[in-house]
Amino acid sequence: ILIYASVNEIDPVICVNKIDLDDEGILKECQKVYETAGFAVIPTNGKTGAGAELLRQHLAGKITVFAGQSGVGKSTLLNAIAGKEFMETGEMSRIDRGKHTTRHAELFELESGGYIADTPGFSALEIRDIQANLLWSHYPEFLKYEGHCRFRGCSHINEPECAIKTAVEKGELSSDRYLRYIELY
């Protein structure tokens, strides 16, 4: 989703919902990785309303799309931000997966100004129409290493003296994000 946002010049906000389920401290690592990469990260809990005010302020006056996997609580969060029930929400299935409660995209006007489109969840997302040799440029944290690799046109995967690979080895860049870059490439 972040790559699609970059390709379409959209300023994404990463909303980590259901923070009450974070027994392992994953939220802090997620915040560190994505904030270091230059993204806004807002922790929330749609059921309790935690983080809803901060998210509401961040989205005021903008047109926003809630997108993500099924069961992450997009509709519940929309209801928390709006302060009323716009969308039907469902419980998790017996195997802790979303139940596809939202079946269509719908645009809602917020009292604080702006609009939010709630969208159905998905289980997979395919990246198309992005040239492999430009994929790296959709990783904001990679941009400062442009032109520092030994070879022009470096894919940042197999070439020697690659500035991005070196930065990953030194811990300057997230190894998890780099591995996802390789997988997508």
PDB file of C-alpha atoms in Angstrom, residues 2-183:
ATOM      1  CA  LEU A   2       2.852   2.384   0.825  1.00  0.00           C
ATOM      2  CA  ILE A   3       4.392   1.834  -2.603  1.00  0.00           C
ATOM      3  CA  TYR A   4       1.069   2.528  -4.324  1.00  0.00           C
ATOM      4  CA  ALA A   5       0.742   5.687  -2.244  1.00  0.00           C
ATOM      5  CA  SER A   6       4.226   6.793  -3.306  1.00  0.00           C
ATOM      6  CA  VAL A   7       3.592   6.061  -6.977  1.00  0.00           C
ATOM      7  CA  ASN A   8       0.385   8.121  -6.826  1.00  0.00           C
ATOM      8  CA  GLU A   9       1.979  10.934  -4.771  1.00  0.00           C
ATOM      9  CA  ILE A  10      -0.271  10.294  -1.769  1.00  0.00           C
ATOM     10  CA  ASP A  11       0.990  11.156   1.721  1.00  0.00           C
ATOM     11  CA  PRO A  12       0.225   7.989   3.731  1.00  0.00           C
ATOM     12  CA  VAL A  13      -0.412   7.715   7.450  1.00  0.00           C
ATOM     13  CA  ILE A  14       0.172   4.347   9.053  1.00  0.00           C
ATOM     14  CA  CYS A  15      -2.499   3.677  11.605  1.00  0.00           C
ATOM     15  CA  VAL A  16      -1.716   0.764  13.914  1.00  0.00           C
ATOM     16  CA  ASN A  17      -5.069  -0.321  15.313  1.00  0.00           C
ATOM     17  CA  LYS A  18      -5.952  -2.769  18.095  1.00  0.00           C
ATOM     18  CA  ILE A  19      -2.975  -1.651  20.179  1.00  0.00           C
ATOM     19  CA  ASP A  20      -4.520  -3.414  23.165  1.00  0.00           C
ATOM     20  CA  LEU A  21      -3.482  -6.714  21.536  1.00  0.00           C
ATOM     21  CA  ASP A  22       0.226  -5.779  21.480  1.00  0.00           C
ATOM     22  CA  ASP A  23       1.507  -8.077  24.218  1.00  0.00           C
ATOM     23  CA  GLU A  24       4.940  -8.413  22.631  1.00  0.00           C
ATOM     24  CA  GLY A  25       5.875  -4.733  22.184  1.00  0.00           C
ATOM     25  CA  ILE A  26       5.685  -4.894  18.388  1.00  0.00           C
ATOM     26  CA  LEU A  27       4.123  -1.409  18.233  1.00  0.00           C
ATOM     27  CA  LYS A  28       7.303   0.343  19.405  1.00  0.00           C
ATOM     28  CA  GLU A  29       9.424  -1.449  16.799  1.00  0.00           C
ATOM     29  CA  CYS A  30       6.847  -0.691  14.094  1.00  0.00           C
ATOM     30  CA  GLN A  31       6.833   2.989  15.068  1.00  0.00           C
ATOM     31  CA  LYS A  32      10.627   3.133  15.058  1.00  0.00           C
ATOM     32  CA  VAL A  33      10.981   1.498  11.628  1.00  0.00           C
ATOM     33  CA  TYR A  34       8.283   3.495   9.844  1.00  0.00           C
ATOM     34  CA  GLU A  35       8.884   6.856  11.526  1.00  0.00           C
ATOM     35  CA  THR A  36      12.590   6.509  10.678  1.00  0.00           C
ATOM     36  CA  ALA A  37      11.491   5.879   7.081  1.00  0.00           C
ATOM     37  CA  GLY A  38       9.572   9.168   7.196  1.00  0.00           C
ATOM     38  CA  PHE A  39       5.984   8.003   7.736  1.00  0.00           C
ATOM     39  CA  ALA A  40       3.499   9.249  10.305  1.00  0.00           C
ATOM     40  CA  VAL A  41       2.495   6.372  12.612  1.00  0.00           C
ATOM     41  CA  ILE A  42      -0.582   6.733  14.805  1.00  0.00           C
ATOM     42  CA  PRO A  43      -1.406   3.990  17.332  1.00  0.00           C
ATOM     43  CA  THR A  44      -5.148   3.523  17.888  1.00  0.00           C
ATOM     44  CA  ASN A  45      -7.823   1.320  19.351  1.00  0.00           C
ATOM     45  CA  GLY A  46     -11.149   1.693  17.584  1.00  0.00           C
ATOM     46  CA  LYS A  47     -13.082  -0.026  20.371  1.00  0.00           C
ATOM     47  CA  THR A  48     -11.786   2.177  23.201  1.00  0.00           C
ATOM     48  CA  GLY A  49     -11.210   5.317  21.137  1.00  0.00           C
ATOM     49  CA  ALA A  50      -7.511   5.481  22.050  1.00  0.00           C
ATOM     50  CA  GLY A  51      -5.678   7.625  19.488  1.00  0.00           C
ATOM     51  CA  ALA A  52      -8.922   8.611  17.730  1.00  0.00           C
ATOM     52  CA  GLU A  53      -8.547  12.314  18.554  1.00  0.00           C
ATOM     53  CA  LEU A  54      -4.971  12.444  17.245  1.00  0.00           C
ATOM     54  CA  LEU A  55      -6.027  10.645  14.064  1.00  0.00           C
ATOM     55  CA  ARG A  56      -9.082  12.918  13.701  1.00  0.00           C
ATOM     56  CA  GLN A  57      -6.827  15.993  13.923  1.00  0.00           C
ATOM     57  CA  HIS A  58      -4.384  14.520  11.420  1.00  0.00           C
ATOM     58  CA  LEU A  59      -7.143  13.810   8.894  1.00  0.00           C
ATOM     59  CA  ALA A  60      -9.172  17.020   9.315  1.00  0.00           C
ATOM     60  CA  GLY A  61      -9.786  18.776   6.033  1.00  0.00           C
ATOM     61  CA  LYS A  62      -8.362  15.941   3.950  1.00  0.00           C
ATOM     62  CA  ILE A  63      -9.749  13.189   1.774  1.00  0.00           C
ATOM     63  CA  THR A  64      -8.667   9.894   3.289  1.00  0.00           C
ATOM     64  CA  VAL A  65      -9.000   6.237   2.387  1.00  0.00           C
ATOM     65  CA  PHE A  66      -8.920   3.558   5.068  1.00  0.00           C
ATOM     66  CA  ALA A  67      -7.263   0.563   3.411  1.00  0.00           C
ATOM     67  CA  GLY A  68      -5.890  -2.624   4.865  1.00  0.00           C
ATOM     68  CA  GLN A  69      -6.420  -6.283   5.404  1.00  0.00           C
ATOM     69  CA  SER A  70      -9.731  -7.730   6.497  1.00  0.00           C
ATOM     70  CA  GLY A  71     -10.277  -7.644  10.235  1.00  0.00           C
ATOM     71  CA  VAL A  72      -7.890  -4.817  11.157  1.00  0.00           C
ATOM     72  CA  GLY A  73     -10.762  -2.652  12.421  1.00  0.00           C
ATOM     73  CA  LYS A  74     -11.086  -0.004   9.704  1.00  0.00           C
ATOM     74  CA  SER A  75     -14.859   0.391  10.171  1.00  0.00           C
ATOM     75  CA  THR A  76     -14.605   0.339  13.968  1.00  0.00           C
ATOM     76  CA  LEU A  77     -11.946   3.051  13.787  1.00  0.00           C
ATOM     77  CA  LEU A  78     -14.056   5.122  11.398  1.00  0.00           C
ATOM     78  CA  ASN A  79     -16.931   4.948  13.879  1.00  0.00           C
ATOM     79  CA  ALA A  80     -14.584   6.025  16.718  1.00  0.00           C
ATOM     80  CA  ILE A  81     -13.290   9.005  14.728  1.00  0.00           C
ATOM     81  CA  ALA A  82     -16.776  10.071  13.669  1.00  0.00           C
ATOM     82  CA  GLY A  83     -18.214   9.656  17.158  1.00  0.00           C
ATOM     83  CA  LYS A  84     -21.167   7.736  15.711  1.00  0.00           C
ATOM     84  CA  GLU A  85     -21.813   4.465  13.969  1.00  0.00           C
ATOM     85  CA  PHE A  86     -21.365   4.981  10.254  1.00  0.00           C
ATOM     86  CA  MET A  87     -20.465   1.398   9.449  1.00  0.00           C
ATOM     87  CA  GLU A  88     -21.517  -2.024  10.681  1.00  0.00           C
ATOM     88  CA  THR A  89     -18.701  -3.839  12.424  1.00  0.00           C
ATOM     89  CA  GLY A  90     -18.207  -7.513  13.125  1.00  0.00           C
ATOM     90  CA  GLU A  91     -16.458  -9.765  15.559  1.00  0.00           C
ATOM     91  CA  MET A  92     -13.401 -11.765  14.636  1.00  0.00           C
ATOM     92  CA  SER A  93     -13.971 -15.275  13.330  1.00  0.00           C
ATOM     93  CA  ARG A  94     -13.087 -18.340  15.368  1.00  0.00           C
ATOM     94  CA  ILE A  95      -9.666 -18.396  13.690  1.00  0.00           C
ATOM     95  CA  ASP A  96      -8.937 -14.714  14.456  1.00  0.00           C
ATOM     96  CA  ARG A  97      -9.511 -13.482  10.928  1.00  0.00           C
ATOM     97  CA  GLY A  98     -11.714 -10.685   9.695  1.00  0.00           C
ATOM     98  CA  LYS A  99     -15.167 -11.500   8.429  1.00  0.00           C
ATOM     99  CA  HIS A 100     -15.345  -9.006   5.529  1.00  0.00           C
ATOM    100  CA  THR A 101     -18.051  -6.914   7.212  1.00  0.00           C
ATOM    101  CA  THR A 102     -17.505  -4.024   4.760  1.00  0.00           C
ATOM    102  CA  ARG A 103     -18.539  -5.108   1.291  1.00  0.00           C
ATOM    103  CA  HIS A 104     -18.308  -1.822  -0.634  1.00  0.00           C
ATOM    104  CA  ALA A 105     -16.368   1.447  -0.519  1.00  0.00           C
ATOM    105  CA  GLU A 106     -18.294   4.364   0.908  1.00  0.00           C
ATOM    106  CA  LEU A 107     -17.364   8.027   1.447  1.00  0.00           C
ATOM    107  CA  PHE A 108     -18.255   9.692   4.760  1.00  0.00           C
ATOM    108  CA  GLU A 109     -18.074  13.375   5.669  1.00  0.00           C
ATOM    109  CA  LEU A 110     -16.509  14.139   9.031  1.00  0.00           C
ATOM    110  CA  GLU A 111     -17.805  16.850  11.348  1.00  0.00           C
ATOM    111  CA  SER A 112     -14.201  18.024  11.801  1.00  0.00           C
ATOM    112  CA  GLY A 113     -13.985  18.569   8.052  1.00  0.00           C
ATOM    113  CA  GLY A 114     -12.791  16.213   5.392  1.00  0.00           C
ATOM    114  CA  TYR A 115     -13.912  12.873   4.076  1.00  0.00           C
ATOM    115  CA  ILE A 116     -13.026   9.255   4.747  1.00  0.00           C
ATOM    116  CA  ALA A 117     -13.635   6.357   2.390  1.00  0.00           C
ATOM    117  CA  ASP A 118     -14.033   3.052   4.178  1.00  0.00           C
ATOM    118  CA  THR A 119     -13.051   0.184   1.897  1.00  0.00           C
ATOM    119  CA  PRO A 120     -13.447  -3.589   2.028  1.00  0.00           C
ATOM    120  CA  GLY A 121     -10.462  -5.431   3.408  1.00  0.00           C
ATOM    121  CA  PHE A 122      -8.226  -7.633   1.313  1.00  0.00           C
ATOM    122  CA  SER A 123      -6.040 -10.632   1.890  1.00  0.00           C
ATOM    123  CA  ALA A 124      -3.443  -9.955  -0.828  1.00  0.00           C
ATOM    124  CA  LEU A 125      -2.261  -7.003  -2.875  1.00  0.00           C
ATOM    125  CA  GLU A 126      -0.420  -7.301  -6.175  1.00  0.00           C
ATOM    126  CA  ILE A 127       1.966  -4.611  -7.304  1.00  0.00           C
ATOM    127  CA  ARG A 128       1.739  -3.839 -11.010  1.00  0.00           C
ATOM    128  CA  ASP A 129       3.001  -1.169 -13.355  1.00  0.00           C
ATOM    129  CA  ILE A 130       6.082  -0.346 -11.288  1.00  0.00           C
ATOM    130  CA  GLN A 131       9.413  -0.829 -12.979  1.00  0.00           C
ATOM    131  CA  ALA A 132      11.700  -3.035 -10.923  1.00  0.00           C
ATOM    132  CA  ASN A 133      14.633  -0.654 -11.380  1.00  0.00           C
ATOM    133  CA  LEU A 134      12.568   2.178  -9.828  1.00  0.00           C
ATOM    134  CA  LEU A 135      11.112   0.230  -6.901  1.00  0.00           C
ATOM    135  CA  TRP A 136      13.876   1.439  -4.565  1.00  0.00           C
ATOM    136  CA  SER A 137      12.789   5.063  -5.132  1.00  0.00           C
ATOM    137  CA  HIS A 138       9.470   4.328  -3.407  1.00  0.00           C
ATOM    138  CA  TYR A 139      11.318   3.599  -0.161  1.00  0.00           C
ATOM    139  CA  PRO A 140      11.871   7.120   1.245  1.00  0.00           C
ATOM    140  CA  GLU A 141      14.659   6.014   3.556  1.00  0.00           C
ATOM    141  CA  PHE A 142      16.651   4.706   0.557  1.00  0.00           C
ATOM    142  CA  LEU A 143      16.681   8.059  -1.251  1.00  0.00           C
ATOM    143  CA  LYS A 144      19.596   9.599   0.640  1.00  0.00           C
ATOM    144  CA  TYR A 145      21.821   6.778  -0.647  1.00  0.00           C
ATOM    145  CA  GLU A 146      21.105   7.586  -4.300  1.00  0.00           C
ATOM    146  CA  GLY A 147      24.309   7.929  -6.311  1.00  0.00           C
ATOM    147  CA  HIS A 148      26.494   6.386  -3.587  1.00  0.00           C
ATOM    148  CA  CYS A 149      26.596   2.848  -4.983  1.00  0.00           C
ATOM    149  CA  ARG A 150      29.583   1.669  -6.997  1.00  0.00           C
ATOM    150  CA  PHE A 151      27.437   0.940 -10.061  1.00  0.00           C
ATOM    151  CA  ARG A 152      24.892   3.171 -11.741  1.00  0.00           C
ATOM    152  CA  GLY A 153      21.584   1.358 -12.057  1.00  0.00           C
ATOM    153  CA  CYS A 154      22.305  -0.660  -8.908  1.00  0.00           C
ATOM    154  CA  SER A 155      19.374  -2.933  -8.015  1.00  0.00           C
ATOM    155  CA  HIS A 156      20.538  -2.870  -4.369  1.00  0.00           C
ATOM    156  CA  ILE A 157      20.395  -6.646  -4.224  1.00  0.00           C
ATOM    157  CA  ASN A 158      23.454  -8.450  -5.674  1.00  0.00           C
ATOM    158  CA  GLU A 159      25.922  -5.726  -6.621  1.00  0.00           C
ATOM    159  CA  PRO A 160      29.104  -5.177  -4.596  1.00  0.00           C
ATOM    160  CA  GLU A 161      29.699  -1.854  -2.830  1.00  0.00           C
ATOM    161  CA  CYS A 162      25.986  -1.016  -2.685  1.00  0.00           C
ATOM    162  CA  ALA A 163      25.307   1.891  -0.332  1.00  0.00           C
ATOM    163  CA  ILE A 164      21.868   0.584   0.644  1.00  0.00           C
ATOM    164  CA  LYS A 165      23.135  -2.922   1.463  1.00  0.00           C
ATOM    165  CA  THR A 166      25.941  -1.349   3.494  1.00  0.00           C
ATOM    166  CA  ALA A 167      23.441   0.836   5.380  1.00  0.00           C
ATOM    167  CA  VAL A 168      21.362  -2.256   6.187  1.00  0.00           C
ATOM    168  CA  GLU A 169      24.472  -4.083   7.440  1.00  0.00           C
ATOM    169  CA  LYS A 170      25.353  -1.096   9.654  1.00  0.00           C
ATOM    170  CA  GLY A 171      21.802  -0.976  11.064  1.00  0.00           C
ATOM    171  CA  GLU A 172      21.087   2.419   9.485  1.00  0.00           C
ATOM    172  CA  LEU A 173      18.182   0.950   7.490  1.00  0.00           C
ATOM    173  CA  SER A 174      15.604  -1.596   8.603  1.00  0.00           C
ATOM    174  CA  SER A 175      16.602  -5.096   7.556  1.00  0.00           C
ATOM    175  CA  ASP A 176      12.919  -6.119   7.560  1.00  0.00           C
ATOM    176  CA  ARG A 177      11.966  -3.366   5.101  1.00  0.00           C
ATOM    177  CA  TYR A 178      15.007  -4.198   2.988  1.00  0.00           C
ATOM    178  CA  LEU A 179      14.037  -7.895   2.866  1.00  0.00           C
ATOM    179  CA  ARG A 180      10.499  -6.900   1.788  1.00  0.00           C
ATOM    180  CA  TYR A 181      12.071  -4.707  -0.910  1.00  0.00           C
ATOM    181  CA  ILE A 182      14.023  -7.737  -2.190  1.00  0.00           C
ATOM    182  CA  GLU A 183      10.886  -9.874  -2.130  1.00  0.00           C
TER     183      GLU A 183
END
